[in-house]
PDB file of C-alpha atoms in Angstrom:
ATOM      1  CA  GLU A 339      39.928   2.789  25.568  1.00 85.00           C
ATOM      2  CA  ALA A 340      37.586   5.469  26.274  1.00 85.00           C
ATOM      3  CA  GLN A 341      34.679   5.240  24.482  1.00 93.00           C
ATOM      4  CA  VAL A 342      30.509   5.414  24.155  1.00 97.00           C
ATOM      5  CA  THR A 343      29.199   2.517  22.099  1.00 97.00           C
ATOM      6  CA  GLN A 344      26.127   1.991  20.425  1.00 97.00           C
ATOM      7  CA  ASN A 345      24.143  -0.899  19.541  1.00 97.00           C
ATOM      8  CA  PRO A 346      22.812  -1.704  16.894  1.00 97.00           C
ATOM      9  CA  ARG A 347      24.627   0.234  14.059  1.00 97.00           C
ATOM     10  CA  TYR A 348      22.222  -0.005  11.820  1.00 97.00           C
ATOM     11  CA  LEU A 349      18.562  -1.554  11.648  1.00 97.00           C
ATOM     12  CA  ILE A 350      15.656  -1.186   9.252  1.00 97.00           C
ATOM     13  CA  THR A 351      12.087  -1.905  11.098  1.00 96.00           C
ATOM     14  CA  VAL A 352       8.623  -1.544  10.370  1.00 96.00           C
ATOM     15  CA  THR A 353       5.888   0.963  11.851  1.00 97.00           C
ATOM     16  CA  GLY A 354       4.865  -0.108  15.213  1.00 96.00           C
ATOM     17  CA  LYS A 355       7.200  -2.881  16.414  1.00 97.00           C
ATOM     18  CA  LYS A 356       9.005  -1.681  19.420  1.00 97.00           C
ATOM     19  CA  LEU A 357      13.156  -1.265  19.390  1.00 97.00           C
ATOM     20  CA  THR A 358      15.884  -0.573  21.932  1.00 98.00           C
ATOM     21  CA  VAL A 359      18.958   1.319  21.026  1.00 98.00           C
ATOM     22  CA  THR A 360      21.954   0.382  23.730  1.00 98.00           C
ATOM     23  CA  CYS A 361      24.471   3.046  24.614  1.00 98.00           C
ATOM     24  CA  SER A 362      27.186   2.289  26.893  1.00 98.00           C
ATOM     25  CA  GLN A 363      30.481   4.574  28.081  1.00 97.00           C
ATOM     26  CA  ASN A 364      33.137   3.521  30.075  1.00 96.00           C
ATOM     27  CA  MET A 365      34.632   6.809  31.280  1.00 94.00           C
ATOM     28  CA  ASN A 366      32.058   6.559  34.375  1.00 93.00           C
ATOM     29  CA  HIS A 367      30.338   9.943  33.073  1.00 93.00           C
ATOM     30  CA  GLU A 368      27.384  11.709  34.857  1.00 92.00           C
ATOM     31  CA  TYR A 369      25.808  12.860  32.014  1.00 92.00           C
ATOM     32  CA  MET A 370      24.557  11.223  28.920  1.00 94.00           C
ATOM     33  CA  SER A 371      21.985  12.504  26.053  1.00 94.00           C
ATOM     34  CA  TRP A 372      20.562  11.111  22.761  1.00 97.00           C
ATOM     35  CA  TYR A 373      20.623  13.424  19.557  1.00 96.00           C
ATOM     36  CA  ARG A 374      18.944  12.895  16.557  1.00 97.00           C
ATOM     37  CA  GLN A 375      20.953  13.859  13.114  1.00 95.00           C
ATOM     38  CA  ASP A 376      18.974  14.713   9.877  1.00 94.00           C
ATOM     39  CA  PRO A 377      19.839  16.772   6.650  1.00 88.00           C
ATOM     40  CA  GLY A 378      19.226  20.248   7.277  1.00 84.00           C
ATOM     41  CA  LEU A 379      18.356  19.876  11.066  1.00 88.00           C
ATOM     42  CA  GLY A 380      21.600  19.462  12.549  1.00 87.00           C
ATOM     43  CA  LEU A 381      21.885  17.871  15.688  1.00 92.00           C
ATOM     44  CA  ARG A 382      18.590  18.062  18.058  1.00 94.00           C
ATOM     45  CA  GLN A 383      18.305  16.428  21.576  1.00 93.00           C
ATOM     46  CA  ILE A 384      16.064  13.836  22.155  1.00 96.00           C
ATOM     47  CA  TYR A 385      16.785  13.192  25.795  1.00 95.00           C
ATOM     48  CA  TYR A 386      18.959  13.641  28.503  1.00 93.00           C
ATOM     49  CA  SER A 387      20.538  12.148  32.192  1.00 94.00           C
ATOM     50  CA  MET A 388      22.299  14.328  34.585  1.00 90.00           C
ATOM     51  CA  ASN A 389      22.444  10.785  36.690  1.00 91.00           C
ATOM     52  CA  VAL A 390      21.351   7.267  37.575  1.00 93.00           C
ATOM     53  CA  GLU A 391      17.711   7.536  37.653  1.00 92.00           C
ATOM     54  CA  VAL A 392      17.447  11.530  36.680  1.00 92.00           C
ATOM     55  CA  THR A 393      16.384  11.544  33.059  1.00 95.00           C
ATOM     56  CA  ASP A 394      14.865  15.133  31.172  1.00 93.00           C
ATOM     57  CA  LYS A 395      13.351  16.157  27.903  1.00 93.00           C
ATOM     58  CA  GLY A 396      15.394  17.577  25.330  1.00 91.00           C
ATOM     59  CA  ASP A 397      13.812  19.145  22.072  1.00 89.00           C
ATOM     60  CA  VAL A 398      12.290  16.599  20.174  1.00 95.00           C
ATOM     61  CA  PRO A 399      11.335  13.721  23.051  1.00 97.00           C
ATOM     62  CA  GLU A 400       8.071  12.837  21.277  1.00 97.00           C
ATOM     63  CA  GLY A 401       7.746   9.148  20.798  1.00 97.00           C
ATOM     64  CA  TYR A 402      10.707   8.140  22.427  1.00 98.00           C
ATOM     65  CA  LYS A 403      11.329   6.670  26.731  1.00 98.00           C
ATOM     66  CA  VAL A 404      15.101   6.736  28.172  1.00 98.00           C
ATOM     67  CA  SER A 405      15.993   5.104  31.192  1.00 96.00           C
ATOM     68  CA  ARG A 406      18.813   5.442  33.502  1.00 97.00           C
ATOM     69  CA  LYS A 407      19.057   2.464  35.970  1.00 97.00           C
ATOM     70  CA  GLU A 408      22.844   2.491  35.530  1.00 96.00           C
ATOM     71  CA  LYS A 409      25.589   5.039  35.098  1.00 96.00           C
ATOM     72  CA  ARG A 410      26.686   3.675  32.279  1.00 97.00           C
ATOM     73  CA  ASN A 411      24.074   2.686  30.150  1.00 98.00           C
ATOM     74  CA  PHE A 412      21.454   5.058  28.664  1.00 98.00           C
ATOM     75  CA  PRO A 413      18.980   3.001  26.304  1.00 98.00           C
ATOM     76  CA  LEU A 414      16.561   5.125  23.791  1.00 98.00           C
ATOM     77  CA  ILE A 415      13.478   3.320  23.614  1.00 98.00           C
ATOM     78  CA  LEU A 416      11.308   3.438  20.651  1.00 97.00           C
ATOM     79  CA  GLU A 417       7.786   2.205  21.842  1.00 95.00           C
ATOM     80  CA  SER A 418       5.931   2.408  18.525  1.00 97.00           C
ATOM     81  CA  PRO A 419       8.257   3.450  15.612  1.00 97.00           C
ATOM     82  CA  SER A 420       7.156   5.996  13.010  1.00 97.00           C
ATOM     83  CA  PRO A 421       8.683   6.503   9.599  1.00 97.00           C
ATOM     84  CA  ASN A 422       9.598  10.069  10.459  1.00 97.00           C
ATOM     85  CA  GLN A 423      11.598   8.656  13.412  1.00 98.00           C
ATOM     86  CA  THR A 424      13.929   7.268  10.369  1.00 98.00           C
ATOM     87  CA  SER A 425      17.088   9.010  10.948  1.00 97.00           C
ATOM     88  CA  LEU A 426      20.765   8.729  12.503  1.00 97.00           C
ATOM     89  CA  TYR A 427      20.685   8.531  16.330  1.00 98.00           C
ATOM     90  CA  PHE A 428      23.972   9.419  18.150  1.00 98.00           C
ATOM     91  CA  CYS A 429      24.210   8.685  22.212  1.00 97.00           C
ATOM     92  CA  ALA A 430      27.026  10.878  23.746  1.00 95.00           C
ATOM     93  CA  SER A 431      28.097  11.704  27.249  1.00 94.00           C
ATOM     94  CA  SER A 432      30.705  14.001  29.105  1.00 91.00           C
ATOM     95  CA  PHE A 433      31.500  14.669  32.595  1.00 87.00           C
ATOM     96  CA  GLN A 434      29.691  17.396  33.569  1.00 76.00           C
ATOM     97  CA  ASP A 435      25.840  18.334  32.568  1.00 65.00           C
ATOM     98  CA  ARG A 436      26.708  21.674  31.005  1.00 61.00           C
ATOM     99  CA  GLY A 437      28.581  22.148  27.393  1.00 59.00           C
ATOM    100  CA  THR A 438      31.702  23.009  29.032  1.00 67.00           C
ATOM    101  CA  ASP A 439      32.843  19.972  28.936  1.00 76.00           C
ATOM    102  CA  THR A 440      33.810  17.543  25.851  1.00 82.00           C
ATOM    103  CA  GLN A 441      31.500  15.794  24.801  1.00 87.00           C
ATOM    104  CA  TYR A 442      31.666  12.293  23.169  1.00 93.00           C
ATOM    105  CA  PHE A 443      29.371  10.882  20.655  1.00 96.00           C
ATOM    106  CA  GLY A 444      29.184   7.200  19.976  1.00 97.00           C
ATOM    107  CA  PRO A 445      29.225   5.979  16.563  1.00 96.00           C
ATOM    108  CA  GLY A 446      25.819   6.405  15.629  1.00 97.00           C
ATOM    109  CA  THR A 447      22.925   4.368  14.457  1.00 98.00           C
ATOM    110  CA  ARG A 448      21.346   4.583  11.348  1.00 97.00           C
ATOM    111  CA  LEU A 449      17.706   3.299  11.613  1.00 98.00           C
ATOM    112  CA  THR A 450      15.338   3.208   9.213  1.00 98.00           C
ATOM    113  CA  VAL A 451      11.059   2.857  10.059  1.00 97.00           C
ATOM    114  CA  LEU A 452       8.925   1.492   6.857  1.00 96.00           C
TER     115      LEU A 452
ATOM    116  CA  SER B 188      13.474  33.402  16.340  1.00 69.00           C
ATOM    117  CA  GLN B 189      16.776  31.663  17.812  1.00 73.00           C
ATOM    118  CA  LYS B 190      18.826  30.826  15.212  1.00 82.00           C
ATOM    119  CA  ILE B 191      22.465  29.280  14.221  1.00 88.00           C
ATOM    120  CA  GLU B 192      23.877  29.705  11.050  1.00 91.00           C
ATOM    121  CA  GLN B 193      26.758  27.665   9.512  1.00 93.00           C
ATOM    122  CA  ASN B 194      27.222  28.036   5.387  1.00 83.00           C
ATOM    123  CA  SER B 195      24.924  24.935   3.799  1.00 77.00           C
ATOM    124  CA  GLU B 196      27.225  25.075   1.033  1.00 85.00           C
ATOM    125  CA  ALA B 197      30.813  23.255   0.636  1.00 91.00           C
ATOM    126  CA  LEU B 198      33.939  25.081   1.538  1.00 95.00           C
ATOM    127  CA  ASN B 199      36.795  23.236  -1.148  1.00 96.00           C
ATOM    128  CA  ILE B 200      39.990  24.665  -1.019  1.00 96.00           C
ATOM    129  CA  GLN B 201      43.426  24.101  -1.786  1.00 97.00           C
ATOM    130  CA  GLU B 202      45.786  22.100   0.658  1.00 97.00           C
ATOM    131  CA  GLY B 203      48.178  24.408   2.006  1.00 97.00           C
ATOM    132  CA  LYS B 204      45.734  27.582   2.694  1.00 97.00           C
ATOM    133  CA  THR B 205      43.723  28.353   5.270  1.00 97.00           C
ATOM    134  CA  ALA B 206      40.199  26.819   5.786  1.00 97.00           C
ATOM    135  CA  THR B 207      37.806  30.014   7.564  1.00 97.00           C
ATOM    136  CA  LEU B 208      34.099  28.623   8.637  1.00 97.00           C
ATOM    137  CA  THR B 209      31.905  30.599  10.349  1.00 96.00           C
ATOM    138  CA  CYS B 210      29.581  30.293  12.279  1.00 96.00           C
ATOM    139  CA  ASN B 211      26.274  32.944  13.435  1.00 95.00           C
ATOM    140  CA  TYR B 212      24.196  33.199  15.758  1.00 93.00           C
ATOM    141  CA  THR B 213      20.986  35.177  17.021  1.00 88.00           C
ATOM    142  CA  ASN B 214      18.764  35.658  20.223  1.00 84.00           C
ATOM    143  CA  TYR B 215      21.297  33.427  21.908  1.00 84.00           C
ATOM    144  CA  SER B 216      23.936  34.477  24.251  1.00 83.00           C
ATOM    145  CA  PRO B 217      25.809  31.702  24.878  1.00 84.00           C
ATOM    146  CA  ALA B 218      28.321  31.395  27.749  1.00 82.00           C
ATOM    147  CA  TYR B 219      30.586  29.268  25.682  1.00 89.00           C
ATOM    148  CA  LEU B 220      30.871  28.116  21.450  1.00 91.00           C
ATOM    149  CA  GLN B 221      32.684  24.077  20.917  1.00 93.00           C
ATOM    150  CA  TRP B 222      33.534  23.359  17.483  1.00 96.00           C
ATOM    151  CA  TYR B 223      33.527  19.588  16.430  1.00 96.00           C
ATOM    152  CA  ARG B 224      34.546  17.746  13.410  1.00 97.00           C
ATOM    153  CA  GLN B 225      32.165  15.056  11.909  1.00 97.00           C
ATOM    154  CA  ASP B 226      33.210  12.370   9.346  1.00 96.00           C
ATOM    155  CA  PRO B 227      30.665  10.600   7.205  1.00 91.00           C
ATOM    156  CA  GLY B 228      28.576   7.708   9.421  1.00 87.00           C
ATOM    157  CA  ARG B 229      30.072   8.991  12.379  1.00 92.00           C
ATOM    158  CA  GLY B 230      29.741  10.406  15.690  1.00 94.00           C
ATOM    159  CA  PRO B 231      31.292  13.919  15.789  1.00 96.00           C
ATOM    160  CA  VAL B 232      34.199  14.425  17.801  1.00 95.00           C
ATOM    161  CA  PHE B 233      35.172  17.465  20.242  1.00 93.00           C
ATOM    162  CA  LEU B 234      37.983  19.459  19.010  1.00 95.00           C
ATOM    163  CA  LEU B 235      37.862  23.600  20.680  1.00 93.00           C
ATOM    164  CA  LEU B 236      35.637  25.218  23.286  1.00 91.00           C
ATOM    165  CA  ILE B 237      35.960  28.894  23.885  1.00 92.00           C
ATOM    166  CA  ARG B 238      34.430  30.997  26.721  1.00 90.00           C
ATOM    167  CA  GLU B 239      32.519  33.986  25.857  1.00 87.00           C
ATOM    168  CA  ASN B 240      35.431  36.377  27.406  1.00 89.00           C
ATOM    169  CA  GLU B 241      38.338  34.742  25.205  1.00 91.00           C
ATOM    170  CA  LYS B 242      38.542  35.841  21.812  1.00 87.00           C
ATOM    171  CA  GLU B 243      40.483  33.762  20.744  1.00 95.00           C
ATOM    172  CA  LYS B 244      41.752  30.085  21.004  1.00 94.00           C
ATOM    173  CA  ARG B 245      44.588  27.855  18.829  1.00 96.00           C
ATOM    174  CA  LYS B 246      45.367  24.159  19.105  1.00 94.00           C
ATOM    175  CA  GLU B 247      48.030  22.815  16.894  1.00 96.00           C
ATOM    176  CA  ARG B 248      47.033  24.109  13.302  1.00 97.00           C
ATOM    177  CA  LEU B 249      43.287  25.184  14.405  1.00 97.00           C
ATOM    178  CA  LYS B 250      42.238  28.365  15.862  1.00 97.00           C
ATOM    179  CA  VAL B 251      39.139  29.658  16.814  1.00 97.00           C
ATOM    180  CA  THR B 252      37.602  33.408  17.720  1.00 96.00           C
ATOM    181  CA  PHE B 253      34.556  34.598  19.645  1.00 93.00           C
ATOM    182  CA  ASP B 254      32.894  37.791  18.398  1.00 92.00           C
ATOM    183  CA  THR B 255      29.965  37.970  21.555  1.00 89.00           C
ATOM    184  CA  THR B 256      29.023  41.419  19.774  1.00 91.00           C
ATOM    185  CA  LEU B 257      28.780  40.091  15.973  1.00 92.00           C
ATOM    186  CA  LYS B 258      27.306  36.943  17.567  1.00 92.00           C
ATOM    187  CA  GLN B 259      30.042  34.989  15.075  1.00 94.00           C
ATOM    188  CA  SER B 260      32.742  32.430  15.838  1.00 95.00           C
ATOM    189  CA  LEU B 261      35.473  31.827  12.997  1.00 97.00           C
ATOM    190  CA  PHE B 262      37.151  28.756  12.680  1.00 97.00           C
ATOM    191  CA  HIS B 263      40.434  28.421  11.436  1.00 97.00           C
ATOM    192  CA  ILE B 264      42.472  25.753  10.011  1.00 98.00           C
ATOM    193  CA  THR B 265      46.272  26.543   8.847  1.00 97.00           C
ATOM    194  CA  ALA B 266      48.185  24.797   6.346  1.00 97.00           C
ATOM    195  CA  SER B 267      45.196  22.775   5.473  1.00 97.00           C
ATOM    196  CA  GLN B 268      45.821  19.148   4.011  1.00 97.00           C
ATOM    197  CA  PRO B 269      43.322  16.488   2.735  1.00 97.00           C
ATOM    198  CA  ALA B 270      42.925  14.975   5.980  1.00 97.00           C
ATOM    199  CA  ASP B 271      41.448  18.082   7.282  1.00 98.00           C
ATOM    200  CA  SER B 272      38.226  17.414   5.018  1.00 98.00           C
ATOM    201  CA  ALA B 273      35.164  16.783   7.045  1.00 97.00           C
ATOM    202  CA  THR B 274      31.960  18.424   8.241  1.00 96.00           C
ATOM    203  CA  TYR B 275      32.632  21.009  11.361  1.00 97.00           C
ATOM    204  CA  LEU B 276      29.478  21.579  13.468  1.00 96.00           C
ATOM    205  CA  CYS B 277      29.932  24.821  15.888  1.00 95.00           C
ATOM    206  CA  ALA B 278      27.260  24.332  19.395  1.00 92.00           C
ATOM    207  CA  LEU B 279      26.142  27.304  21.403  1.00 89.00           C
ATOM    208  CA  ILE B 280      26.232  26.814  25.249  1.00 83.00           C
ATOM    209  CA  THR B 281      23.665  28.585  26.948  1.00 78.00           C
ATOM    210  CA  ASP B 282      21.461  26.554  28.805  1.00 75.00           C
ATOM    211  CA  LYS B 283      21.980  23.369  26.722  1.00 76.00           C
ATOM    212  CA  LEU B 284      24.183  22.283  24.081  1.00 81.00           C
ATOM    213  CA  ILE B 285      22.411  23.532  20.452  1.00 87.00           C
ATOM    214  CA  PHE B 286      24.343  22.212  17.328  1.00 92.00           C
ATOM    215  CA  GLY B 287      24.593  24.396  14.122  1.00 93.00           C
ATOM    216  CA  THR B 288      24.017  21.858  11.110  1.00 92.00           C
ATOM    217  CA  GLY B 289      27.692  22.167   9.618  1.00 94.00           C
ATOM    218  CA  THR B 290      29.797  22.729   7.047  1.00 96.00           C
ATOM    219  CA  ARG B 291      31.524  20.294   4.762  1.00 96.00           C
ATOM    220  CA  LEU B 292      35.232  21.222   4.093  1.00 97.00           C
ATOM    221  CA  GLN B 293      36.968  19.748   0.955  1.00 97.00           C
ATOM    222  CA  VAL B 294      40.598  19.980   0.526  1.00 97.00           C
ATOM    223  CA  PHE B 295      41.777  19.457  -2.445  1.00 96.00           C
ATOM    224  CA  PRO B 296      45.564  18.634  -3.400  1.00 92.00           C
TER     225      PRO B 296
END
């Protein structure tokens, strides 16, 4: 089944404790991205990657890191989480880097930073 | 400033009626526009894409219009069903994908 998976689905952590949210897709997509979704603000792009070893900042990259060592995986790293990073996070992938192609979203990771 | 507006208030309609959701934008010139459905606690699911040179696009009970003069897209669900209840997001494509905040649709039996 074609899908984007994320882990964990739910995470409660404390300020400053490094964490990684994994994202994997099995569709051989070149383009992957991370979004955060907050009430009243909609989905905002954090980082994106157009291919292996190619990543770039989205609209809200501060406090986040990503890597793309393999085509299928695109982990999101919070080196020192803060409470303002409490949010619902989505990974997405598509064949092309433009929105002309269908974006496939993962199920989401709900992160709470205390 | 650039803005995408979707009605933040929920739209409540009776089963069998046509639901119409609005997406307005300012200071963008999108080449494409997409609509997504999002259920609570889940990721958005792609529904339709419409190009700037297309006035209308249909898929089963769904219809999308795109008026670049009015800077508006309308999303219609005909013969709505309770299973259509969800939040619907529009997304503009310029040099990147930009999402609206979504409108929640509630269809009552």
